[in-house]
Coordinates of C-alpha atoms in Angstrom, one line a residue:
X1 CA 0.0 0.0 0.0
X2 CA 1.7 3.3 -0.9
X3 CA 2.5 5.6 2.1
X4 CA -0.2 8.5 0.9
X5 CA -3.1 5.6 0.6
X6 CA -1.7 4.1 4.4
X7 CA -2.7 7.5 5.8
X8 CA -5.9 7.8 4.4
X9 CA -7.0 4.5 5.3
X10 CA -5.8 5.8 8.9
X11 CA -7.7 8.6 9.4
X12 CA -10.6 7.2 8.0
X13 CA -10.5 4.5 10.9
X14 CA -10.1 6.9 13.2
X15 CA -13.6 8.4 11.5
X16 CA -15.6 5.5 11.3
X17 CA -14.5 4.1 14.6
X18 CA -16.0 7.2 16.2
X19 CA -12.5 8.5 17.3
X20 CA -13.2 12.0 15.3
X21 CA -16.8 13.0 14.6
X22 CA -18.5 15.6 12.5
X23 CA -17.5 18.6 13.1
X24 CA -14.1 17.3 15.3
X25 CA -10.8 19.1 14.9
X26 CA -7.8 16.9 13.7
X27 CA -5.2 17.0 16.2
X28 CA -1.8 19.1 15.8
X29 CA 0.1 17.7 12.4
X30 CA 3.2 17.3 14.2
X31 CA 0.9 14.8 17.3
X32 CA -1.2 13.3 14.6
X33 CA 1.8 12.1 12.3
X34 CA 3.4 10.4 15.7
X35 CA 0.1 9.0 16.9
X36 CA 0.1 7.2 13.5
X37 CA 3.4 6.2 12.6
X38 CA 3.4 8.5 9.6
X39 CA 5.6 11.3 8.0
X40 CA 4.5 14.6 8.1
X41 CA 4.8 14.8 4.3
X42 CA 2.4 11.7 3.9
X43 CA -0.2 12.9 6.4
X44 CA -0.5 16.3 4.3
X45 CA -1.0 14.2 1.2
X46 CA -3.8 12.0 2.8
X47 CA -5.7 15.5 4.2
X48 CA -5.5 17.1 1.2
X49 CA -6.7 13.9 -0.9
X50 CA -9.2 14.1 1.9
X51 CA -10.5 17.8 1.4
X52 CA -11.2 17.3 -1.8
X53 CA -13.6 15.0 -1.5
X54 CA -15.6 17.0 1.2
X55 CA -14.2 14.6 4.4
X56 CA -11.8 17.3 5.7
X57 CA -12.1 21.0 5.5
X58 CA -8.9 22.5 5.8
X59 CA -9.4 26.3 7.4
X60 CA -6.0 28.1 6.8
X61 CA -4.6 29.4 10.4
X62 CA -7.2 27.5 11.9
X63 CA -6.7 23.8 11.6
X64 CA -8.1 20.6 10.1
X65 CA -11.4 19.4 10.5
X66 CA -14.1 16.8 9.9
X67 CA -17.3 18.2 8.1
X68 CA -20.1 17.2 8.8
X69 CA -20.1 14.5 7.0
X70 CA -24.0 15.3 5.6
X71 CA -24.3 13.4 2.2
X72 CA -25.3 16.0 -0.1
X73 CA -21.6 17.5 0.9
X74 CA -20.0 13.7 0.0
X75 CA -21.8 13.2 -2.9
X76 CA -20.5 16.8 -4.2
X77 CA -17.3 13.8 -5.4
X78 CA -20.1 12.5 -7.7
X79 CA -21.0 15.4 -9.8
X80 CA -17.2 16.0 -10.2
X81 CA -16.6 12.0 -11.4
X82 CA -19.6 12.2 -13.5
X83 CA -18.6 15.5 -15.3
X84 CA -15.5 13.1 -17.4
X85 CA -18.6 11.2 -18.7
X86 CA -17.8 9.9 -22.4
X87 CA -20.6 10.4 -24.8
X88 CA -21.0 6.6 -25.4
X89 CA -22.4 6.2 -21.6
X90 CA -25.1 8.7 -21.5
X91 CA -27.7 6.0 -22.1
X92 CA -26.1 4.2 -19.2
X93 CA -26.8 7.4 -17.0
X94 CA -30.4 7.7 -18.5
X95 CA -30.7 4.1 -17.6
X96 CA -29.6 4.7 -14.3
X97 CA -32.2 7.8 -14.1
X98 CA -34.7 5.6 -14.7
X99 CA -34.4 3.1 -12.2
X100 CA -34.1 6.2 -9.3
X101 CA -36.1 9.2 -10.2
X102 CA -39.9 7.3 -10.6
X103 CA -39.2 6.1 -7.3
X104 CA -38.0 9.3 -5.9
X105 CA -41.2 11.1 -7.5
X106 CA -43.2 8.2 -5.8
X107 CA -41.8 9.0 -2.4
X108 CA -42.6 12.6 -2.9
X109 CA -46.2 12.3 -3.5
X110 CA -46.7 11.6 0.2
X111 CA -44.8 14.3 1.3
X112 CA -45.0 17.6 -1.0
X113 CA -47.0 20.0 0.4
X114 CA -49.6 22.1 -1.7
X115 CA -47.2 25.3 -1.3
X116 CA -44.6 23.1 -3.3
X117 CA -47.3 22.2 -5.9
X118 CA -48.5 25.6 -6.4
X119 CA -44.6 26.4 -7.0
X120 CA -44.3 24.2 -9.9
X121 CA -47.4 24.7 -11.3
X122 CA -46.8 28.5 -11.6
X123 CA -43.1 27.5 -12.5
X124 CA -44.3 25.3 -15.3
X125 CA -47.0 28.5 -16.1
X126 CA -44.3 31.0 -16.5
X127 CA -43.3 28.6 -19.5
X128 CA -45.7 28.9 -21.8
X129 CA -46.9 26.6 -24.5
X130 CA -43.7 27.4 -26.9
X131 CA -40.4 27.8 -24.7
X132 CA -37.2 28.2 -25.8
X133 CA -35.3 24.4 -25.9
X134 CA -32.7 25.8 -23.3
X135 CA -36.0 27.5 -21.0
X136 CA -37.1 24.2 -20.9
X137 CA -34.4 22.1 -20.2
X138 CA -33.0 24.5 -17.3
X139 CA -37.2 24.2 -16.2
X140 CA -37.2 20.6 -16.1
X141 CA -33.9 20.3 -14.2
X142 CA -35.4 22.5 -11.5
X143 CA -38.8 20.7 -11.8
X144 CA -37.2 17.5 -11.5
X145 CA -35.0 18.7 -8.5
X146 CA -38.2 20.4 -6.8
X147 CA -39.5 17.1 -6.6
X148 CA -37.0 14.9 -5.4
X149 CA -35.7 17.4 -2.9
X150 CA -39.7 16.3 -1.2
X151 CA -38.6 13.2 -1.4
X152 CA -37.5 12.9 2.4
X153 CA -34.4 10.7 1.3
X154 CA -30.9 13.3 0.8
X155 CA -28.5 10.5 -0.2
X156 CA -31.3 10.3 -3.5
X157 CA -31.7 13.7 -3.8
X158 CA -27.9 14.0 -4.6
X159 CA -27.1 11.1 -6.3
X160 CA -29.8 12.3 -9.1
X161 CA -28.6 16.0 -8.6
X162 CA -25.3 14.4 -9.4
X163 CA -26.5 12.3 -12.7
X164 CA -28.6 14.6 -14.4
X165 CA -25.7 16.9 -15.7
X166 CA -24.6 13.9 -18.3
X167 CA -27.9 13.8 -19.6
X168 CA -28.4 17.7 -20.1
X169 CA -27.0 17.8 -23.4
X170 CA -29.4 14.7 -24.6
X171 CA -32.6 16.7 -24.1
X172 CA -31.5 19.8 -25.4
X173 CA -30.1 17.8 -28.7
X174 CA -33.4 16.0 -28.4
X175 CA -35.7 19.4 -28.0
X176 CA -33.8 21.0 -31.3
X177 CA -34.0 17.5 -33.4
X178 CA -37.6 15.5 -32.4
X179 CA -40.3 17.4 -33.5
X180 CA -43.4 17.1 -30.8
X181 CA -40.0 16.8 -28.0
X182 CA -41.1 20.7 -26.5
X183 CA -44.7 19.8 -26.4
X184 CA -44.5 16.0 -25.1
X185 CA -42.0 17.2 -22.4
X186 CA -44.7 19.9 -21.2
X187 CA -47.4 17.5 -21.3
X188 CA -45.7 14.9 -19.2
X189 CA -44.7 17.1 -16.6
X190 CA -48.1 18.4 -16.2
X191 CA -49.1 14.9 -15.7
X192 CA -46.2 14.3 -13.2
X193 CA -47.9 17.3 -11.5
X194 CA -51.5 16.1 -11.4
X195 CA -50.3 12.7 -10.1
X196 CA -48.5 14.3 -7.0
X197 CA -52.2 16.4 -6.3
X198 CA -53.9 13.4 -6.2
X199 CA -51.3 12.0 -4.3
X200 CA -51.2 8.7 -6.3
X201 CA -48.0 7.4 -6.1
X202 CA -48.4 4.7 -8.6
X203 CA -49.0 7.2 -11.5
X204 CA -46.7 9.6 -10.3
X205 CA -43.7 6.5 -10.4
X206 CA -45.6 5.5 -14.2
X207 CA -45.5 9.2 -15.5
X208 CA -42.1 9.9 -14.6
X209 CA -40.7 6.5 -16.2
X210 CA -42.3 7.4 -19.1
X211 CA -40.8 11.1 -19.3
X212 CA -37.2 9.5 -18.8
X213 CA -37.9 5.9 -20.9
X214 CA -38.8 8.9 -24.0
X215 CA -35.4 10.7 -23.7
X216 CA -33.7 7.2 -23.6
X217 CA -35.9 5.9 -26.6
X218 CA -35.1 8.9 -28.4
X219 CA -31.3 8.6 -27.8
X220 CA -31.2 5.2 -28.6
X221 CA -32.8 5.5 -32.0
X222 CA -30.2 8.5 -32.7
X223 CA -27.0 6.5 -32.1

């Protein structure tokens, strides 16, 4: 195991066994290095590997500590993985999509209040009937995100906050090249929408695999 990896593995023991918690302050470099067996130089490599995935924050004249750990803050890592996406897996992304947004939207129908209904309904309103491809895709990343962020669940919420940037480009290709694409898109989230005011989740799940299975279709036929 190289020295840098050694580290890591180190403090993250000392992490998940409880010995630092959210929040904690990392101990002096010069104690922490001796309480491990480590060189300086290697401990610095492991906290920095560490900062940049959100596990340490490193406050200059300060010190070293935990975050908090929260999962939105972890799963920041994702979006920053998923953003050296090759063209060739977007359908894999879309797939993925599929399997965690309908249940996400089902979840939410439970919990969204009426305030958060009226919000997308006006949102959607403020559309029209003939946006702009780029108006609708930046709507239906918000609408999307509106929803799930009802969903109760914050490790979900992320994870699709993470994957729909991949996808992005696929709808807007698909809103300038499929001719009903604007329309369908406006119809299905109004659908989406009714489903969550009758609180059904069943056709709030069925709605929203059908407004992701269409993009997917789409792309599929296209490549």
């Amino acid at each position: 195991m190289a020295v840098t990896d050694e580290a890591i593995e180190k403090i993250k023991g000392m992490i998940v066994s409880g010995t630092l918690g959210p929040g904690d302050r990392l101990p002096k470099e010069s104690e922490l290095a001796a309480d491990l067996g480590l060189s300086r130089n290697s401990l610095r490599e492991a906290v920095r590997a560490l900062s940049l995935i959100r596990i340490l924050d490193v406050r200059q004249g300060d010190g070293t500590y935990v975050t908090s750990l929260d999962p939105q803050l972890l799963l920041e890592a994702l979006s920053f993985v998923v953003d050296f996406h090759r063209d060739d897996t977007v359908l894999e992304f879309l797939a993925v999509r599929r399997i965690l947004e309908p249940a996400a939207t089902a979840m939410a129908a439970s919990r969204i209040s009426e305030r958060q209904l009226d919000a997308l309904a006006s949102q959607l309103d403020a559309l029209g009937t003939a946006p702009s491809v780029e108006e609708l895709v930046a709507c239906d990343l918000e609408f999307h995100r509106g929803i799930v962020q009802t969903s109760g669940n914050s490790v979900l919420c992320s994870l699709l906050d993470g994957l729909s940037g991949p996808t992005t480009r696929a709808r807007v290709w698909r809103g300038l090249t499929q001719e009903d694409a604007v329309s369908r898109t406006l119809h299905e989230h109004r659908a989406i929408l009714t489903a969550l005011r009758d609180r059904d989740a069943e056709a709030a799940r069925s709605w929203a695999t059908v407004h992701i299975a269409s993009v997917e279709q789409w792309l599929r036929s296209t490549l």
